[in-house]
PDB file of C-alpha atoms in Angstrom:
ATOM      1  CA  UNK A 109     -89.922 -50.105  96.941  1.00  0.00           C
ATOM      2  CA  UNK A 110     -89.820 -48.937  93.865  1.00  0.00           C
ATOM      3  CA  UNK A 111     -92.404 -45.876  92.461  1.00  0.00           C
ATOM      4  CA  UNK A 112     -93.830 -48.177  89.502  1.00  0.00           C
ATOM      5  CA  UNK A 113     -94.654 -51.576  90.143  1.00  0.00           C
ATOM      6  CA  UNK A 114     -94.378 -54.266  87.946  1.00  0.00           C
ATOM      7  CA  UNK A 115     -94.649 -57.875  88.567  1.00  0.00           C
ATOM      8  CA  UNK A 116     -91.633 -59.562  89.418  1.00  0.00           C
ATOM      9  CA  UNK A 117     -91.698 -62.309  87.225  1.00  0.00           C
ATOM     10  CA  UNK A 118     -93.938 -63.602  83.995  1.00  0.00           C
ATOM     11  CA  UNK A 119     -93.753 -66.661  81.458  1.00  0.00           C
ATOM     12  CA  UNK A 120     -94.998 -67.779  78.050  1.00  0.00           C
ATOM     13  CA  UNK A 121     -94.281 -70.755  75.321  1.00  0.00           C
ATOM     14  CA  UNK A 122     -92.558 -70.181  72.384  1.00  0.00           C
ATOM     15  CA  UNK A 123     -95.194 -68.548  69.692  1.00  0.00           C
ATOM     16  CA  UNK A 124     -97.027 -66.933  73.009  1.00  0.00           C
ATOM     17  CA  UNK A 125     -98.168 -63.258  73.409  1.00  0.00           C
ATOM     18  CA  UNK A 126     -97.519 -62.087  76.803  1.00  0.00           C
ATOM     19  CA  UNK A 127     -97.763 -59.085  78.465  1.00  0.00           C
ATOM     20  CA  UNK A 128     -95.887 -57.139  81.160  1.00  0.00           C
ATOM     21  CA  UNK A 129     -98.165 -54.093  83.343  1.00  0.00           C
ATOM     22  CA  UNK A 130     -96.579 -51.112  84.809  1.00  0.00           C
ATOM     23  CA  UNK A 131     -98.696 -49.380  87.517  1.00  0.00           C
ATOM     24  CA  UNK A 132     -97.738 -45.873  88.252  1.00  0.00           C
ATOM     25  CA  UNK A 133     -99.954 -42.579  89.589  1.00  0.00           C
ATOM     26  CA  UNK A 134    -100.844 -39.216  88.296  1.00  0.00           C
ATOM     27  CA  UNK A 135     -97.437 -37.879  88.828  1.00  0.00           C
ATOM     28  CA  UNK A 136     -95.771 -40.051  86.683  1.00  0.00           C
ATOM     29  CA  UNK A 137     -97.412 -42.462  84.131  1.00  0.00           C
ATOM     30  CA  UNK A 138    -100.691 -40.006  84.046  1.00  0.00           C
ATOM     31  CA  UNK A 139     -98.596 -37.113  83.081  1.00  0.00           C
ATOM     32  CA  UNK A 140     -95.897 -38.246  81.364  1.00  0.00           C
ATOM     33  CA  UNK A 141     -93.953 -40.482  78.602  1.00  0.00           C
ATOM     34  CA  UNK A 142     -93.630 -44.362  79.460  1.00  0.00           C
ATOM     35  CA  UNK A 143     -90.406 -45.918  78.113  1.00  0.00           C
ATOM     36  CA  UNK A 144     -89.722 -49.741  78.320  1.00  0.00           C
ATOM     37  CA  UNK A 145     -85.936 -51.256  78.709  1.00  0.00           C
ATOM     38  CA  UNK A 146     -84.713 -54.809  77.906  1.00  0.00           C
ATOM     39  CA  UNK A 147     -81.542 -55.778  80.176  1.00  0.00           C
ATOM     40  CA  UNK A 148     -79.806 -58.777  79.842  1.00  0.00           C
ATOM     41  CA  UNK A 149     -77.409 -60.873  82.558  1.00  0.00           C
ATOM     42  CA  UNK A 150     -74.861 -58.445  82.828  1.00  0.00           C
ATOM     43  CA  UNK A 151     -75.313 -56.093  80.208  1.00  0.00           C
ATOM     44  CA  UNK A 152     -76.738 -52.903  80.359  1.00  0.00           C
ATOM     45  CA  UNK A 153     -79.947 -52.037  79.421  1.00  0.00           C
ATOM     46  CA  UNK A 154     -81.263 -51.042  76.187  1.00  0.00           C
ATOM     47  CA  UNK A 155     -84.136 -49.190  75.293  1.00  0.00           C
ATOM     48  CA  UNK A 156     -87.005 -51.338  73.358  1.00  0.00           C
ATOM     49  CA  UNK A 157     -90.037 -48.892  73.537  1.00  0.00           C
ATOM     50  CA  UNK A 158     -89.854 -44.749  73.783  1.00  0.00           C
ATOM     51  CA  UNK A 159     -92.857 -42.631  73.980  1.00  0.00           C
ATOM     52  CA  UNK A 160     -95.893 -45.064  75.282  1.00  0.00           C
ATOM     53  CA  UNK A 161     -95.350 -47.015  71.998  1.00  0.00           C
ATOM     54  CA  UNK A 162     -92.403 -46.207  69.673  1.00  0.00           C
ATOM     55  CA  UNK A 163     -89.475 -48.738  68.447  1.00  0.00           C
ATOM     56  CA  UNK A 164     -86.177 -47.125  68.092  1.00  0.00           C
ATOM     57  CA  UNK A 165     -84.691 -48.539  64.863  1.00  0.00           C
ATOM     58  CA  UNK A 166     -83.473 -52.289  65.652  1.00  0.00           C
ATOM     59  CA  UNK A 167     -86.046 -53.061  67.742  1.00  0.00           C
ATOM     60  CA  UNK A 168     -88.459 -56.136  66.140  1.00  0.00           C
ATOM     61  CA  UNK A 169     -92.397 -54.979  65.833  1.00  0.00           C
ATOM     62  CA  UNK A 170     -92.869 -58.175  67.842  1.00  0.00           C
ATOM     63  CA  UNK A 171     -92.266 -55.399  70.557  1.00  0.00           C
ATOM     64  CA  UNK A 172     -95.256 -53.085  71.138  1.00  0.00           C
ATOM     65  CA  UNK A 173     -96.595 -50.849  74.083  1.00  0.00           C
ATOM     66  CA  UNK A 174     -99.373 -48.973  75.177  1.00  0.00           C
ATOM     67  CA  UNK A 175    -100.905 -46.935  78.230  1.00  0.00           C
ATOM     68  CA  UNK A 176    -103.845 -46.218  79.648  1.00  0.00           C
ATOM     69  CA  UNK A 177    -104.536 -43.473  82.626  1.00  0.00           C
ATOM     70  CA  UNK A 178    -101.700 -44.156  85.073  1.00  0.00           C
ATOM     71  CA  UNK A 179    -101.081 -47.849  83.695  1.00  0.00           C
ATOM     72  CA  UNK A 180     -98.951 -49.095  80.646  1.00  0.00           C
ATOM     73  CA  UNK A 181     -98.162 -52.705  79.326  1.00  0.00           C
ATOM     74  CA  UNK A 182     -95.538 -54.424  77.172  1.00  0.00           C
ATOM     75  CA  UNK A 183     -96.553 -56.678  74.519  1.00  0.00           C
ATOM     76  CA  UNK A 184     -94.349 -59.388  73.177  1.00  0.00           C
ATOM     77  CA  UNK A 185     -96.127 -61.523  70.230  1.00  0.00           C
ATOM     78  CA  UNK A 186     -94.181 -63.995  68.678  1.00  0.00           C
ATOM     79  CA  UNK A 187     -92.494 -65.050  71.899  1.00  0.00           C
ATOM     80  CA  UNK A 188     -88.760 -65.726  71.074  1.00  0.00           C
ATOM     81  CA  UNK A 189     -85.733 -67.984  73.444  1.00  0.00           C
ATOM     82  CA  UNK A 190     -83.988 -64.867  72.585  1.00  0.00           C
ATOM     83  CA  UNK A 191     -86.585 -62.646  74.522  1.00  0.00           C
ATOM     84  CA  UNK A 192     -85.603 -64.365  77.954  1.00  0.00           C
ATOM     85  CA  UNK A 193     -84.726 -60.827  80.058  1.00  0.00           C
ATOM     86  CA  UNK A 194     -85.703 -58.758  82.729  1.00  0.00           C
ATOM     87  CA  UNK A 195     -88.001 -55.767  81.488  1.00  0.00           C
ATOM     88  CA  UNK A 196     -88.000 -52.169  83.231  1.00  0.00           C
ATOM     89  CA  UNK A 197     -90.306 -49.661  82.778  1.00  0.00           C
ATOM     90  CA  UNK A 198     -89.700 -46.020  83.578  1.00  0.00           C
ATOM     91  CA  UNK A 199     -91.484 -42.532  83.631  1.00  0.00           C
ATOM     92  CA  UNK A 200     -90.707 -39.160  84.357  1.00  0.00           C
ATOM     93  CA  UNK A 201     -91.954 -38.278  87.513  1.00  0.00           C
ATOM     94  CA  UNK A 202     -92.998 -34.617  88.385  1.00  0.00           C
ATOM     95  CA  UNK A 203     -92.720 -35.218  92.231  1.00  0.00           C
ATOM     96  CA  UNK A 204     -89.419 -36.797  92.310  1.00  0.00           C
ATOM     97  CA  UNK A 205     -89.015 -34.588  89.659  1.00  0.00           C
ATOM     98  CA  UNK A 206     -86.828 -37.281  88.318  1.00  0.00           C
ATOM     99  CA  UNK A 207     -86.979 -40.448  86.451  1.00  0.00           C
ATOM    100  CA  UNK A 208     -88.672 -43.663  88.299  1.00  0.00           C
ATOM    101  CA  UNK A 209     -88.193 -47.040  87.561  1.00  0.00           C
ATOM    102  CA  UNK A 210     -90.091 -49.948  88.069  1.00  0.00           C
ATOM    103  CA  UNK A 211     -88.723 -52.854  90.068  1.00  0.00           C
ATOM    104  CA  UNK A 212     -88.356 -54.969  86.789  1.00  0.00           C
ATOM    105  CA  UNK A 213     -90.306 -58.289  85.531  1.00  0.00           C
ATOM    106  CA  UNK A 214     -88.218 -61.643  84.957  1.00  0.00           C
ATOM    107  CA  UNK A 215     -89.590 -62.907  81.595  1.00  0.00           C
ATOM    108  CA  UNK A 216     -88.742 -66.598  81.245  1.00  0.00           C
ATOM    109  CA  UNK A 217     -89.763 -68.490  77.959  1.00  0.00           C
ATOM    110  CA  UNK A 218     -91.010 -72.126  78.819  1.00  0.00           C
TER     111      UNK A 218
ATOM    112  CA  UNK B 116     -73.410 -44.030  66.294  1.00  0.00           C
ATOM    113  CA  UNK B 117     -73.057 -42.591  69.820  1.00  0.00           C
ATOM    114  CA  UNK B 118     -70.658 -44.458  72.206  1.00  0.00           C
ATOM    115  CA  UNK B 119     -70.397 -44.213  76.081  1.00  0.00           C
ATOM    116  CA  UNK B 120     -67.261 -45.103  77.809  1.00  0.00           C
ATOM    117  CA  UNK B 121     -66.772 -45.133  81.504  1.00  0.00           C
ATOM    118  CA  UNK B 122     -63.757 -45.538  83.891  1.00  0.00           C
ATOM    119  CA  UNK B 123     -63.302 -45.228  87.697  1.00  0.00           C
ATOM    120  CA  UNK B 124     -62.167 -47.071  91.067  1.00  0.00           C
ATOM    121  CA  UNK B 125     -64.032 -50.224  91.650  1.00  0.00           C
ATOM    122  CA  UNK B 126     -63.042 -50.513  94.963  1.00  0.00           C
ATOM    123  CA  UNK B 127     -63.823 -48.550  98.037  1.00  0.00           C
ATOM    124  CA  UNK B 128     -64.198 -47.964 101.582  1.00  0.00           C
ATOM    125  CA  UNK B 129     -66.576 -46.700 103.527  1.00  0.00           C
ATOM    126  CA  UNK B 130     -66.732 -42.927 103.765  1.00  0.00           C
ATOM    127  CA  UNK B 131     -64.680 -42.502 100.871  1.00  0.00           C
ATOM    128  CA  UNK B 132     -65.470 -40.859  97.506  1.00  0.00           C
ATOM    129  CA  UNK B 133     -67.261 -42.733  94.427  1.00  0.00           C
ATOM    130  CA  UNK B 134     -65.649 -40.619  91.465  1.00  0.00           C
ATOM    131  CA  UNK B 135     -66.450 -42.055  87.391  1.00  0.00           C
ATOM    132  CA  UNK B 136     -65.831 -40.064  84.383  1.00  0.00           C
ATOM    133  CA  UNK B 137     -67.770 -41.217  81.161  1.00  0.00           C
ATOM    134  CA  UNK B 138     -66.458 -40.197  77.725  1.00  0.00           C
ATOM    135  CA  UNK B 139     -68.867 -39.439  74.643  1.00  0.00           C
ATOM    136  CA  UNK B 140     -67.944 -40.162  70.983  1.00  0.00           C
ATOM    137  CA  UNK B 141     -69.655 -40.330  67.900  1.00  0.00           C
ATOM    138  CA  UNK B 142     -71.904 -38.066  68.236  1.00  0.00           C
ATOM    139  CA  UNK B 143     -72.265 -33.870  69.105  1.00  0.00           C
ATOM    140  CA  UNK B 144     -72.273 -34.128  72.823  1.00  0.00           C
ATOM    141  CA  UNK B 145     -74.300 -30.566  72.505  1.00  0.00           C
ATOM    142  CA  UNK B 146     -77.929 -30.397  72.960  1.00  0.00           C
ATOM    143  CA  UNK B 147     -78.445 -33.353  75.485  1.00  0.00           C
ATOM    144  CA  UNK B 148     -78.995 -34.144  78.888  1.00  0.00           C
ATOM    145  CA  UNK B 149     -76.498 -37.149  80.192  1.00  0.00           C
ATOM    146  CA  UNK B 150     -76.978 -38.749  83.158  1.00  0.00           C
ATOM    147  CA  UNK B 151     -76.070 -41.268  85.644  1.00  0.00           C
ATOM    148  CA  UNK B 152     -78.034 -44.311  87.014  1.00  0.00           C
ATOM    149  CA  UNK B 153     -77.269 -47.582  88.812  1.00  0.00           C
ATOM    150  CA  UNK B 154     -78.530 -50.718  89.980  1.00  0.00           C
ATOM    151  CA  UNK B 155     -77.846 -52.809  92.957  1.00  0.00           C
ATOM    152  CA  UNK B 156     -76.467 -56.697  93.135  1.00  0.00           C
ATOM    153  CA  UNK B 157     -79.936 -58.450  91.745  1.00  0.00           C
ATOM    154  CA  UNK B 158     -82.376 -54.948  92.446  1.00  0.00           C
ATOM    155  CA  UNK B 159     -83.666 -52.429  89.921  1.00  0.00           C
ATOM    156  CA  UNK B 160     -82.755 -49.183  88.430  1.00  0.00           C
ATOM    157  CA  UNK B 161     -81.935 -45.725  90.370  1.00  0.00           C
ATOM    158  CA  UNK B 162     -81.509 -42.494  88.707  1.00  0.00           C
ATOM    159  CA  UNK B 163     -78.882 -40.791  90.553  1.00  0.00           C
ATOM    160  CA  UNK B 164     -78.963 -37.649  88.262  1.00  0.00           C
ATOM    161  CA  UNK B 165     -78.450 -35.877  84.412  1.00  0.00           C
ATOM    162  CA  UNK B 166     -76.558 -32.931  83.369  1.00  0.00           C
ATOM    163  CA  UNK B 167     -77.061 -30.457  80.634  1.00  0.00           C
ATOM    164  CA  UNK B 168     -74.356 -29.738  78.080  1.00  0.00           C
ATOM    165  CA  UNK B 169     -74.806 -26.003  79.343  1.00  0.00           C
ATOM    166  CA  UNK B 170     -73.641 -27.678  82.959  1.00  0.00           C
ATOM    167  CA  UNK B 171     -77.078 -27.080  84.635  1.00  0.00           C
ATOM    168  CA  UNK B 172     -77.485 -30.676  86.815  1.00  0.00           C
ATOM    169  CA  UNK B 173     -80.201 -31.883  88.649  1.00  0.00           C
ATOM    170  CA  UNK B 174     -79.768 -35.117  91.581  1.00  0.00           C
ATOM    171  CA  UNK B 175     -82.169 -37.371  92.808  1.00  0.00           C
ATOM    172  CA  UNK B 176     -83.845 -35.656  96.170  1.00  0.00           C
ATOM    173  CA  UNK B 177     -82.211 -38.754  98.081  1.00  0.00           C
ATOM    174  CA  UNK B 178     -78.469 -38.233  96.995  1.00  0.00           C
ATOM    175  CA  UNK B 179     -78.583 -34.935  96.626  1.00  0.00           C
ATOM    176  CA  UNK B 180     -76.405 -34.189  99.478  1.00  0.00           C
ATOM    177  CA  UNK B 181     -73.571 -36.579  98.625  1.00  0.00           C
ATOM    178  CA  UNK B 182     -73.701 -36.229  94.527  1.00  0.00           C
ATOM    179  CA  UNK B 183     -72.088 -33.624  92.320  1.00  0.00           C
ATOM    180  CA  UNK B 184     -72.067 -34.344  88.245  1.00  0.00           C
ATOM    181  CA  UNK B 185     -70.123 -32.293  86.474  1.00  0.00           C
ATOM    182  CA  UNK B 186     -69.099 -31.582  82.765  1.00  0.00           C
ATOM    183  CA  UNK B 187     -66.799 -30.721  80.392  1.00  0.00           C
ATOM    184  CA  UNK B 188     -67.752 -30.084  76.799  1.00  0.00           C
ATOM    185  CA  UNK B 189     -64.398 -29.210  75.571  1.00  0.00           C
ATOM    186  CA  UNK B 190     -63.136 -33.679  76.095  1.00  0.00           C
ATOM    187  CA  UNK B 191     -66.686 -34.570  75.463  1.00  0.00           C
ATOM    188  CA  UNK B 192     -66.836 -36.019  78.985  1.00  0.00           C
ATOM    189  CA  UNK B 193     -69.125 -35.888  82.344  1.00  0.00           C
ATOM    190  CA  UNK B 194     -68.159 -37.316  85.454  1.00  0.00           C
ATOM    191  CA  UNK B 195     -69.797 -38.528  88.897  1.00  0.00           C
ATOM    192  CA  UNK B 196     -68.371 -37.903  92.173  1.00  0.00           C
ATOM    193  CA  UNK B 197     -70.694 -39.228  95.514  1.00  0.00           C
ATOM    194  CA  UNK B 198     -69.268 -38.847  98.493  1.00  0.00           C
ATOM    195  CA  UNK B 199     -68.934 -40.747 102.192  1.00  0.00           C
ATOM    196  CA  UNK B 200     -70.037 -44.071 100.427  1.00  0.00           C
ATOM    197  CA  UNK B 201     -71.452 -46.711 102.355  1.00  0.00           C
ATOM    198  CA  UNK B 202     -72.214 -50.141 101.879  1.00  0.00           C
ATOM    199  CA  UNK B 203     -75.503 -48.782 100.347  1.00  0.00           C
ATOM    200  CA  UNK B 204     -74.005 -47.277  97.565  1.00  0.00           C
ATOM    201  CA  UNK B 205     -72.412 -50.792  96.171  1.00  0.00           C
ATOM    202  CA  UNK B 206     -73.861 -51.094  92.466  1.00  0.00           C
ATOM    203  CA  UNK B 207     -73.180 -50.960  89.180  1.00  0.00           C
ATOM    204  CA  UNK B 208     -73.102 -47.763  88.138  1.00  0.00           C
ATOM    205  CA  UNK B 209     -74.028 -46.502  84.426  1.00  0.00           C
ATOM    206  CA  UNK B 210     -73.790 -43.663  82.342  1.00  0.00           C
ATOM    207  CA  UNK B 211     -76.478 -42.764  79.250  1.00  0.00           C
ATOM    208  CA  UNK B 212     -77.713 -40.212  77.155  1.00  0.00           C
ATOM    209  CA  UNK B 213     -81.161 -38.926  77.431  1.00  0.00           C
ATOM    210  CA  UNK B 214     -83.159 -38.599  74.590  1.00  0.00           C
ATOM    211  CA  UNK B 215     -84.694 -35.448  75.323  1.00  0.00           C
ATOM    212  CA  UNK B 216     -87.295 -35.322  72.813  1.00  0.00           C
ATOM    213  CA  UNK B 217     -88.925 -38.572  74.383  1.00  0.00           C
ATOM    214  CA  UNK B 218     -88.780 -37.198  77.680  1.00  0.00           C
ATOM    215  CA  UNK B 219     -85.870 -37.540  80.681  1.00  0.00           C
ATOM    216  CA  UNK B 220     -87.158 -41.059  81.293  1.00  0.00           C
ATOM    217  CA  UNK B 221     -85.648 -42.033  77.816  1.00  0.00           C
ATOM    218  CA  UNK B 222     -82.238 -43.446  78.270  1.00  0.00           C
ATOM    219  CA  UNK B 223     -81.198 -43.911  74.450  1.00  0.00           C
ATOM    220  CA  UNK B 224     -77.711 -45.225  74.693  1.00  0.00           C
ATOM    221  CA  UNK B 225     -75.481 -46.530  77.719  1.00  0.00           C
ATOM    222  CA  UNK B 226     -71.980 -47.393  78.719  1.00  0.00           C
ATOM    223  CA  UNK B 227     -71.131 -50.593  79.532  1.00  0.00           C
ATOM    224  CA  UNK B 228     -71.216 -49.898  83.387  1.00  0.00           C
ATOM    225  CA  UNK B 229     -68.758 -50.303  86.333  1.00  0.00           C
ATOM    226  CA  UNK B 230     -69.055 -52.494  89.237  1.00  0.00           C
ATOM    227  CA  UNK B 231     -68.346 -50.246  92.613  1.00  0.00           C
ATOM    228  CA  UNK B 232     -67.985 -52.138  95.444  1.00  0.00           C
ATOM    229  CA  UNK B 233     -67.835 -50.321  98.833  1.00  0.00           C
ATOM    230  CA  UNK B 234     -66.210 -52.823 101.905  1.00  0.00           C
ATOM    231  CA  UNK B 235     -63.951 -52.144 104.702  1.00  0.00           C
TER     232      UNK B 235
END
């Protein structure tokens, strides 16, 4: 069980804007940054969104994020073959008084 | 361009000791926190714990027992040692910097990642 939950899976068409939610509490998400992570079959993951809403350099501005209270989403506009992953979100949390993840959302492209 | 590079055993028993090392280059390995996460066959991300350049390491409450990370600023390298493994701990396990500035929840560059695989 992990400490944010996400929905395990989402969908869109080519061109689509979709969006993936990240549900934390007060602890984490309420009180601290979100960060958003793109991981790939096999590959590690790489970091797509920093700080609620910024791009580290490389990252398309079809990416976008946002929070609100002890909730945050991922944006994708534009939607892209290419964006086909599995999406994590993660906060610091001052409980755990470590990082939590969330239990990841399978983005398939129709 | 920072690069992460990771080596260890693959292979273990049960009871025995998980040990990776991950070398830095390309960047000052000063003034960051590095840390060590993994991820189960199919299942999410687990922090298992950072370290300071200055050495000062903190562990997820649930390993805490079992983990030690240590570091050594002279190679550029930090390493991860869990002991008395069990099937549990099979995953793959990754090293990354944390981009402080962002918050410890900001994982700015990883290795590649090892497969551990704990079976008797």
């Amino acid at each position: 069980q992990s400490v944010l939950t996400q929905p395990p899976s989402a969908s869109g068409t080519l061109g689509q804007r979709v969006t993936i939610s990240c549900s934390g509490s007060r602890s984490n998400i309420g009180s601290n940054t979100v960060n958003w992570y793109q991981q790939f079959p096999g590959t590690a993951p790489k970091l797509l969104i920093y700080s609620h809403n910024q791009r580290p350099s490389g990252v398309p501005d079809r990416f976008s994020g946002s929070k609100s209270g002890t909730s945050a989403s991922l944006a994708i506009s534009g939607l892209q073959s290419e964006d086909e992953a599995d999406y994590y979100c993660a906060s610091w949390d001052d409980v755990l008084l470590g990082p939590a993840f969330g239990g990841g959302t399978k983005l398939t492209v129709l | 361009q920072v690069q992460l590079q990771q080596w260890g055993a693959g292979l273990l028993k049960p009871s025995e000791t998980l040990s990776l090392t991950c070398a830095v280059s390309g960047e000052s390995f000063r003034n960051y926190y590095w840390s060590w996460i993994r991820q189960s066959p199919g299942k999410g991300l687990e922090w298992i714990g950072d370290i300071h350049h200055s050495g000062l390491a903190n562990y997820h409450a649930s390993l805490k027992s079992r983990v030690t990370i240590s570091i050594d600023t002279s190679n550029d390298v930090f390493s991860l040692r869990l002991t008395s493994v069990t099937a549990a701990d099979t995953a793959l396990y990754f090293c990354a910097r944390v981009r402080v500035a962002a918050g410890r929840a900001c994982f700015d560059n990883w290795s590649q990642g090892t497969l551990v695989t704990v079976s008797s």
